[in-house]
Coordinates of C-alpha atoms in Angstrom, one line a residue:
Chain A
M4 CA 57.8 37.8 -63.8
S5 CA 57.7 34.1 -63.5
E6 CA 54.4 32.3 -63.3
N7 CA 55.9 29.6 -61.1
K8 CA 57.5 31.6 -58.4
V9 CA 55.8 32.3 -55.1
R10 CA 55.1 36.0 -54.8
I11 CA 55.9 37.6 -51.4
A12 CA 55.1 41.1 -50.1
T13 CA 56.6 42.6 -47.0
C14 CA 56.0 45.8 -45.1
S15 CA 56.9 47.6 -41.8
L16 CA 54.2 49.3 -39.8
A17 CA 55.0 50.5 -36.3
G18 CA 58.3 48.8 -36.0
C19 CA 62.0 49.4 -36.4
F20 CA 62.7 47.5 -39.6
G21 CA 64.7 45.1 -37.5
C22 CA 62.7 42.1 -38.8
H23 CA 63.6 43.2 -42.4
M24 CA 67.2 43.4 -41.4
S25 CA 66.9 39.9 -39.9
L26 CA 65.4 38.8 -43.3
L27 CA 68.6 40.0 -44.9
D28 CA 70.5 38.0 -42.2
I29 CA 69.6 34.8 -44.0
D30 CA 72.7 35.9 -46.0
E31 CA 73.8 33.7 -49.0
R32 CA 70.6 31.6 -48.7
L33 CA 68.9 34.7 -50.3
F34 CA 70.3 33.4 -53.6
G35 CA 68.5 30.1 -53.1
L36 CA 65.4 32.0 -51.9
I37 CA 65.2 34.2 -55.0
E38 CA 65.1 31.1 -57.2
L39 CA 61.8 30.2 -55.5
V40 CA 60.2 33.6 -54.8
E41 CA 59.8 37.1 -56.1
F42 CA 59.0 40.1 -54.2
D43 CA 56.0 42.4 -54.7
R44 CA 55.6 45.4 -52.3
S45 CA 58.6 45.5 -50.0
P46 CA 61.3 47.9 -48.9
L47 CA 63.6 45.6 -50.9
T48 CA 61.7 46.6 -54.2
D49 CA 60.3 50.0 -53.2
I50 CA 57.0 49.0 -54.8
K51 CA 54.4 51.2 -53.0
R52 CA 51.2 49.2 -53.4
C53 CA 50.6 45.5 -52.7
G54 CA 49.3 43.4 -55.6
P55 CA 48.0 39.8 -55.5
C56 CA 50.5 37.7 -53.6
D57 CA 50.9 34.3 -52.0
I58 CA 52.5 35.4 -48.8
G59 CA 52.4 38.7 -47.0
I60 CA 54.9 39.3 -44.2
V61 CA 54.1 42.2 -41.8
E62 CA 56.5 43.7 -39.4
G63 CA 55.4 46.2 -36.7
G64 CA 52.2 46.9 -34.9
V65 CA 49.3 49.2 -35.7
C66 CA 49.8 52.8 -34.4
N67 CA 48.0 55.0 -36.9
A68 CA 45.4 55.2 -39.7
E69 CA 47.9 54.5 -42.5
N70 CA 49.0 51.3 -40.8
V71 CA 45.4 50.0 -40.9
H72 CA 45.1 51.0 -44.6
V73 CA 48.3 49.1 -45.5
L74 CA 47.4 46.1 -43.4
K75 CA 44.0 45.8 -44.9
E76 CA 45.5 46.0 -48.4
F77 CA 47.9 43.2 -47.5
R78 CA 45.1 41.0 -46.1
K79 CA 43.0 41.6 -49.2
N80 CA 45.9 40.7 -51.6
C81 CA 47.8 37.9 -49.7
K82 CA 46.6 34.4 -49.5
V83 CA 48.7 33.8 -46.3
L84 CA 49.5 36.6 -43.9
V85 CA 52.4 36.3 -41.5
A86 CA 52.9 38.5 -38.4
I87 CA 56.7 38.7 -37.9
G88 CA 58.3 40.0 -34.7
A89 CA 57.1 41.2 -31.3
C90 CA 55.6 44.5 -32.5
A91 CA 53.3 42.8 -35.0
I92 CA 52.3 40.1 -32.5
N93 CA 51.8 42.0 -29.3
G94 CA 52.6 45.7 -30.0
G95 CA 56.2 45.2 -28.9
V96 CA 58.3 48.2 -27.7
P97 CA 56.0 50.8 -29.4
A98 CA 53.2 49.5 -27.2
M99 CA 55.1 50.8 -24.2
R100 CA 53.4 54.1 -24.9
N101 CA 50.0 52.5 -24.4
N102 CA 49.9 53.6 -20.7
I103 CA 50.9 57.1 -21.5
D104 CA 48.5 59.8 -22.6
L105 CA 49.1 60.5 -26.3
W106 CA 49.3 64.2 -25.8
D107 CA 51.9 63.8 -23.0
C108 CA 53.8 61.5 -25.3
F109 CA 53.9 64.0 -28.1
Q110 CA 55.0 66.8 -25.7
E111 CA 57.8 64.6 -24.3
V112 CA 59.1 63.9 -27.8
Y113 CA 58.6 67.3 -29.5
C114 CA 58.2 70.0 -27.0
Y115 CA 60.4 69.6 -24.1
E116 CA 64.0 70.7 -24.1
G117 CA 66.0 68.5 -26.4
G118 CA 62.9 67.5 -28.3
L119 CA 62.8 66.9 -32.0
E120 CA 60.8 69.9 -33.4
C121 CA 61.9 72.9 -31.3
G122 CA 58.6 73.1 -29.4
Q123 CA 56.3 72.3 -32.3
I124 CA 54.2 69.2 -32.7
P125 CA 54.1 68.2 -36.4
N126 CA 50.6 68.9 -37.8
D127 CA 50.8 68.3 -41.5
P128 CA 47.6 67.0 -43.1
E129 CA 49.6 64.3 -44.9
L130 CA 50.7 62.8 -41.6
P131 CA 48.6 59.8 -40.7
L132 CA 46.2 60.1 -37.7
P133 CA 47.9 58.5 -34.7
F134 CA 46.0 56.1 -32.4
D135 CA 46.0 56.4 -28.7
K136 CA 47.3 52.8 -28.4
V137 CA 49.5 50.5 -30.4
H138 CA 47.8 47.3 -31.4
P139 CA 49.0 43.9 -32.6
I140 CA 48.0 43.3 -36.3
S141 CA 45.8 40.4 -35.2
E142 CA 43.4 42.9 -33.6
V143 CA 42.8 44.4 -37.1
V144 CA 42.9 41.5 -39.6
K145 CA 43.0 37.8 -39.5
V146 CA 46.6 36.5 -39.3
D147 CA 47.5 33.0 -40.5
Y148 CA 50.9 32.6 -38.9
F149 CA 53.0 34.2 -36.2
L150 CA 56.8 34.3 -36.1
P151 CA 57.9 35.8 -32.8
G152 CA 61.2 37.4 -31.9
C153 CA 62.6 40.9 -31.6
P154 CA 63.6 40.2 -34.2
P155 CA 63.4 36.5 -35.1
S156 CA 66.8 35.3 -36.1
G157 CA 67.8 34.9 -39.8
D158 CA 67.8 31.1 -39.1
A159 CA 64.3 31.3 -37.7
I160 CA 63.0 33.2 -40.7
W161 CA 64.7 30.8 -43.1
K162 CA 63.3 27.8 -41.3
F163 CA 59.9 29.3 -41.2
L164 CA 59.9 30.4 -44.9
T165 CA 61.3 27.1 -46.2
D166 CA 58.7 25.2 -44.2
L167 CA 56.0 27.4 -45.7
L168 CA 57.3 27.2 -49.2
N169 CA 57.6 23.5 -49.1
G170 CA 54.1 23.0 -47.9
R171 CA 55.0 22.1 -44.3
E172 CA 53.4 23.5 -41.2
P173 CA 56.1 26.0 -40.0
K174 CA 57.8 24.7 -36.9
L175 CA 60.7 26.3 -35.0
D176 CA 63.3 24.5 -32.9
Y177 CA 63.5 25.5 -29.3
E178 CA 66.4 27.8 -29.7
M179 CA 64.8 29.6 -32.6
L180 CA 61.7 30.4 -30.6
H181 CA 62.1 33.5 -28.5
F182 CA 60.1 36.6 -27.7
D183 CA 63.1 39.0 -27.4
Chain B
M24 CA 58.2 -0.2 0.6
S25 CA 57.4 3.1 -1.1
K26 CA 54.0 3.8 -2.5
T27 CA 53.6 4.8 -6.1
I28 CA 51.3 6.7 -8.5
T29 CA 51.4 6.5 -12.2
I30 CA 52.1 9.7 -14.3
D31 CA 51.6 9.3 -18.0
G32 CA 52.3 5.5 -17.6
L33 CA 55.4 6.0 -15.5
A34 CA 55.5 4.6 -12.0
V35 CA 56.4 7.5 -9.6
P36 CA 57.2 6.8 -5.9
F37 CA 55.9 9.1 -3.2
Q38 CA 56.0 9.5 0.5
E39 CA 52.9 10.2 2.7
G40 CA 52.1 13.9 2.7
Q41 CA 53.5 14.6 -0.7
T42 CA 51.4 16.2 -3.5
I43 CA 51.4 14.9 -7.0
M44 CA 53.6 17.8 -7.9
D45 CA 56.1 17.0 -5.1
A46 CA 56.3 13.4 -6.3
A47 CA 56.7 14.4 -9.9
L48 CA 59.5 16.9 -9.3
A49 CA 61.3 14.4 -7.0
S50 CA 61.3 11.9 -9.8
G51 CA 62.3 14.3 -12.6
V52 CA 58.8 14.4 -14.1
Y53 CA 57.9 17.9 -15.3
I54 CA 54.4 19.3 -14.9
P55 CA 54.2 22.9 -16.1
H56 CA 53.6 25.4 -13.4
L57 CA 54.1 29.0 -12.5
C58 CA 52.7 29.7 -9.0
H59 CA 54.3 26.6 -7.5
N60 CA 57.8 26.6 -5.9
P61 CA 58.8 23.6 -3.8
E62 CA 60.2 26.0 -1.1
F63 CA 56.7 27.4 -0.3
K64 CA 53.3 26.2 0.6
P65 CA 51.2 25.4 -2.5
H66 CA 48.9 28.1 -3.8
G67 CA 47.0 26.4 -6.6
S68 CA 46.2 29.6 -8.5
C69 CA 47.8 29.4 -11.9
K70 CA 46.2 26.1 -12.8
L71 CA 49.0 25.3 -15.3
C72 CA 49.7 22.2 -13.3
T73 CA 46.2 20.8 -13.8
V74 CA 46.4 17.1 -14.4
N75 CA 43.8 14.4 -14.9
V76 CA 43.6 12.0 -12.0
N77 CA 41.4 9.0 -12.4
G78 CA 39.3 10.9 -14.9
R79 CA 39.0 14.2 -13.0
N80 CA 41.0 17.4 -13.5
V81 CA 42.8 18.7 -10.4
A82 CA 45.7 21.0 -9.5
S83 CA 48.7 18.7 -9.0
C84 CA 50.4 21.2 -6.7
T85 CA 47.6 20.9 -4.1
M86 CA 46.3 17.3 -4.7
P87 CA 47.9 14.8 -2.3
A88 CA 49.4 11.8 -3.9
V89 CA 47.4 8.6 -3.1
E90 CA 48.4 5.1 -3.8
G91 CA 47.3 3.8 -7.2
Q92 CA 46.4 7.2 -8.8
Q93 CA 46.4 7.2 -12.5
V94 CA 47.7 10.6 -13.6
L95 CA 47.6 12.1 -17.1
S96 CA 49.7 15.2 -17.6
D97 CA 51.6 15.5 -20.8
I98 CA 48.6 15.0 -23.1
A99 CA 47.4 17.2 -26.0
E100 CA 44.2 18.3 -24.3
L101 CA 45.9 19.5 -21.1
N102 CA 48.8 21.1 -22.9
A103 CA 46.2 23.1 -25.0
D104 CA 44.5 24.3 -21.8
R105 CA 48.0 25.2 -20.4
L106 CA 48.8 27.2 -23.6
A107 CA 45.5 29.0 -23.4
L108 CA 46.1 29.9 -19.7
T109 CA 49.6 31.1 -20.5
Q110 CA 48.3 33.2 -23.4
M111 CA 45.7 34.8 -21.0
L112 CA 48.4 35.7 -18.6
F113 CA 50.3 37.5 -21.4
V114 CA 47.3 39.6 -22.5
E115 CA 46.0 40.4 -19.0
G116 CA 49.3 42.1 -18.2
N117 CA 51.8 44.2 -20.1
H118 CA 54.5 41.6 -21.0
L119 CA 56.8 43.3 -23.4
C120 CA 59.6 40.8 -23.4
P121 CA 62.1 42.8 -25.6
A122 CA 62.1 45.7 -23.0
C123 CA 62.1 43.5 -19.9
E124 CA 65.2 43.0 -17.8
K125 CA 64.1 39.5 -16.9
T126 CA 63.8 38.3 -20.5
G127 CA 65.7 35.0 -21.0
N128 CA 65.4 34.2 -17.3
C129 CA 61.6 34.6 -17.1
Q130 CA 59.6 31.5 -16.1
L131 CA 56.4 32.9 -17.8
Q132 CA 58.3 33.2 -21.0
A133 CA 60.0 29.8 -20.6
V134 CA 56.7 28.1 -20.0
A135 CA 55.4 29.8 -23.2
Y136 CA 58.4 28.5 -25.1
Y137 CA 57.9 25.0 -23.7
L138 CA 54.2 25.0 -24.8
G139 CA 55.2 26.4 -28.2
M140 CA 53.3 29.7 -27.8
M141 CA 53.7 31.6 -31.1
S142 CA 51.3 34.4 -30.2
P143 CA 49.2 35.6 -27.3
H144 CA 46.1 34.8 -29.4
Y145 CA 43.6 36.8 -27.4
N146 CA 43.1 40.5 -27.6
H147 CA 45.3 42.5 -25.2
F148 CA 43.8 44.2 -22.2
Y149 CA 46.7 46.8 -21.9
P150 CA 45.8 47.4 -18.3
Q151 CA 46.9 50.5 -16.5
R152 CA 49.3 49.4 -13.9
E153 CA 51.7 51.3 -11.7
A154 CA 55.4 50.8 -11.4
D155 CA 57.1 51.6 -8.1
A156 CA 60.7 52.7 -8.0
S157 CA 60.7 54.1 -4.5
H158 CA 62.8 51.4 -3.0
P159 CA 66.6 52.1 -3.2
D160 CA 67.4 48.5 -4.2
V161 CA 64.3 46.8 -5.5
M162 CA 62.0 47.8 -8.4
L163 CA 58.4 46.8 -8.5
D164 CA 56.7 46.7 -11.9
R165 CA 53.1 45.6 -11.7
N166 CA 52.8 45.4 -15.5
R167 CA 54.5 42.0 -15.3
C168 CA 52.8 40.6 -12.2
I169 CA 51.0 37.3 -12.7
Y170 CA 49.6 37.1 -9.1
C171 CA 51.3 33.9 -8.2
E172 CA 51.8 35.2 -4.7
L173 CA 55.3 33.8 -4.5
C174 CA 56.5 37.1 -3.1
V175 CA 53.6 37.1 -0.7
R176 CA 54.5 33.7 0.6
A177 CA 58.2 34.3 0.7
S178 CA 57.8 37.5 2.7
R179 CA 55.4 35.8 5.1
E180 CA 57.0 32.3 5.4
V181 CA 60.7 33.1 5.1
D182 CA 61.3 36.8 5.8
G183 CA 58.6 37.0 8.5
K184 CA 57.7 40.5 7.2
N185 CA 54.3 40.5 5.3
V186 CA 55.6 43.1 2.8
F187 CA 53.4 42.0 -0.1
G188 CA 49.8 41.1 -0.5
L189 CA 47.0 40.8 -3.2
S190 CA 44.1 43.3 -3.1
G191 CA 40.9 43.3 -5.1
R192 CA 39.3 40.5 -7.1
G193 CA 39.3 39.2 -10.6
I194 CA 40.7 41.5 -13.2
K195 CA 41.0 44.3 -10.6
T196 CA 43.4 42.2 -8.5
L197 CA 46.5 44.3 -7.6
L198 CA 49.8 43.5 -5.9
V199 CA 50.0 45.9 -3.0
V200 CA 52.7 46.5 -0.4
N201 CA 52.4 46.9 3.3
S202 CA 53.2 50.5 4.0
A203 CA 51.0 53.6 4.9
S204 CA 52.0 55.3 1.7
G205 CA 51.6 52.2 -0.4
L206 CA 55.1 52.6 -1.7
L207 CA 57.7 49.8 -1.6
G208 CA 60.3 52.2 -0.4
D209 CA 58.4 52.7 2.9
T210 CA 58.2 49.0 3.7
D211 CA 60.9 47.1 5.6
L212 CA 61.8 45.0 2.5
A213 CA 65.5 44.4 2.3
V214 CA 67.3 43.5 -0.9
T215 CA 68.5 40.3 0.8
D216 CA 65.0 39.2 1.5
K217 CA 63.7 36.0 -0.2
A218 CA 60.7 38.0 -1.4
A219 CA 63.0 40.2 -3.5
H220 CA 64.4 37.2 -5.4
V221 CA 61.5 34.8 -5.9
C222 CA 59.4 36.5 -8.6
P223 CA 59.1 34.2 -11.7
T224 CA 58.6 37.2 -14.0
G225 CA 60.2 40.7 -14.1
A226 CA 57.6 42.2 -11.6
I227 CA 60.2 42.4 -8.8
L228 CA 63.7 43.2 -9.9
I229 CA 66.9 44.0 -8.1
K230 CA 68.1 47.4 -9.3
R231 CA 71.5 47.9 -11.0
H232 CA 71.6 44.3 -12.3
G233 CA 69.7 44.7 -15.6
Y234 CA 70.8 42.7 -18.6
A235 CA 73.8 41.4 -16.7
V236 CA 74.0 38.2 -18.8
P237 CA 74.3 38.5 -22.6
I238 CA 71.7 37.1 -25.0
G239 CA 72.6 33.4 -25.7
Q240 CA 73.8 32.8 -22.1
R241 CA 70.6 33.3 -20.2
V242 CA 68.9 30.5 -18.4
F243 CA 66.2 29.6 -21.0
D244 CA 68.2 30.5 -24.2
H245 CA 69.1 26.9 -24.8
I246 CA 67.6 24.9 -22.0
T247 CA 63.9 24.3 -21.6
I248 CA 62.2 25.0 -18.3
K249 CA 61.4 21.3 -18.1
D250 CA 65.1 20.5 -18.1
V251 CA 66.0 23.3 -15.7
Q252 CA 63.4 22.3 -13.1
T253 CA 63.9 18.5 -13.4
G254 CA 67.7 18.6 -13.8
G255 CA 67.3 16.9 -17.2
G256 CA 69.4 17.4 -20.2
D257 CA 68.9 17.2 -24.0
E258 CA 66.6 14.5 -25.0

């Protein structure tokens, strides 16, 4: 582990991993990026717990108790916390269930014909407690920067990260800023 | 000889009876707005078009232009207020852009882009609002309504029908329709009515036209709302 490299952690909460896929979309620039940074907890490293980091990047909103636990661990360990993507910023598509009763939602998914679990709602104690609403991460922890998009493009992520790594206030061109 | 006002140091001509917004738009000067549409009587509700006239903040869509007015609009203080108002509109409704048919062509979204909105900032209300799919050709999704009353004005002033109206006050304000059942399908709204096409967000949508234009080719994918509404190009 290099002492000089910026340490980054990433995670996905209530999201689809699309923002992480978009991170990979920065393509060959990843080789340049890896000269500057190293990854702590991330789906890219499969490290399970977040250690002390410079930048934490969080995709997805907060929909259950485990999300809160992970998010608080990130906030505690990361000097700068970035909310990436619509779900982390305003709940995104998962928040479409906010106007539906949670029990009705589970029944629709698991119990009705064509459901996932043949009429049984999963009830293992290891499953995290679901919340009745999906929340943006800023409603749980302080967030330093927001990078909108569903997902933000690889170019937007690259611009944002390189601004941040070079000590500039991140700024997106018009065509890089979108909410969808 | 035409009369003039000054907007951000630029001399802008106007004719008697025009508002500051009228004069600005006619001269290609953009003042952010959502509830204003030059085709309809001003409403003055969204307050995004607030400008400073001779030291006093006023809604430019309702304030008559008067010879010699010194107007400040594109200044940091007012743009910060506009950003806060736009963020409030986002959290007071359920604006989930990735799942909305209007995305890319939505004026609320475009104003947010123009103002550099990176997040809604405030805690979300997640209000319970009803969608109404009872009309055969028009979908009403109150989750996205910003109460600009453009549909109300279009229905009244152009269509002559009074299909839409606002009911209640403050956070309990609700877009209602004029039928005994309260359903859009039981009104005399026609898909060809102006009111069905004037919504700046995705609250009123024409059915069977969703996502017709690919991402990258939609109105605000490359062009700011400022350039769309003033006919300007890249600066």
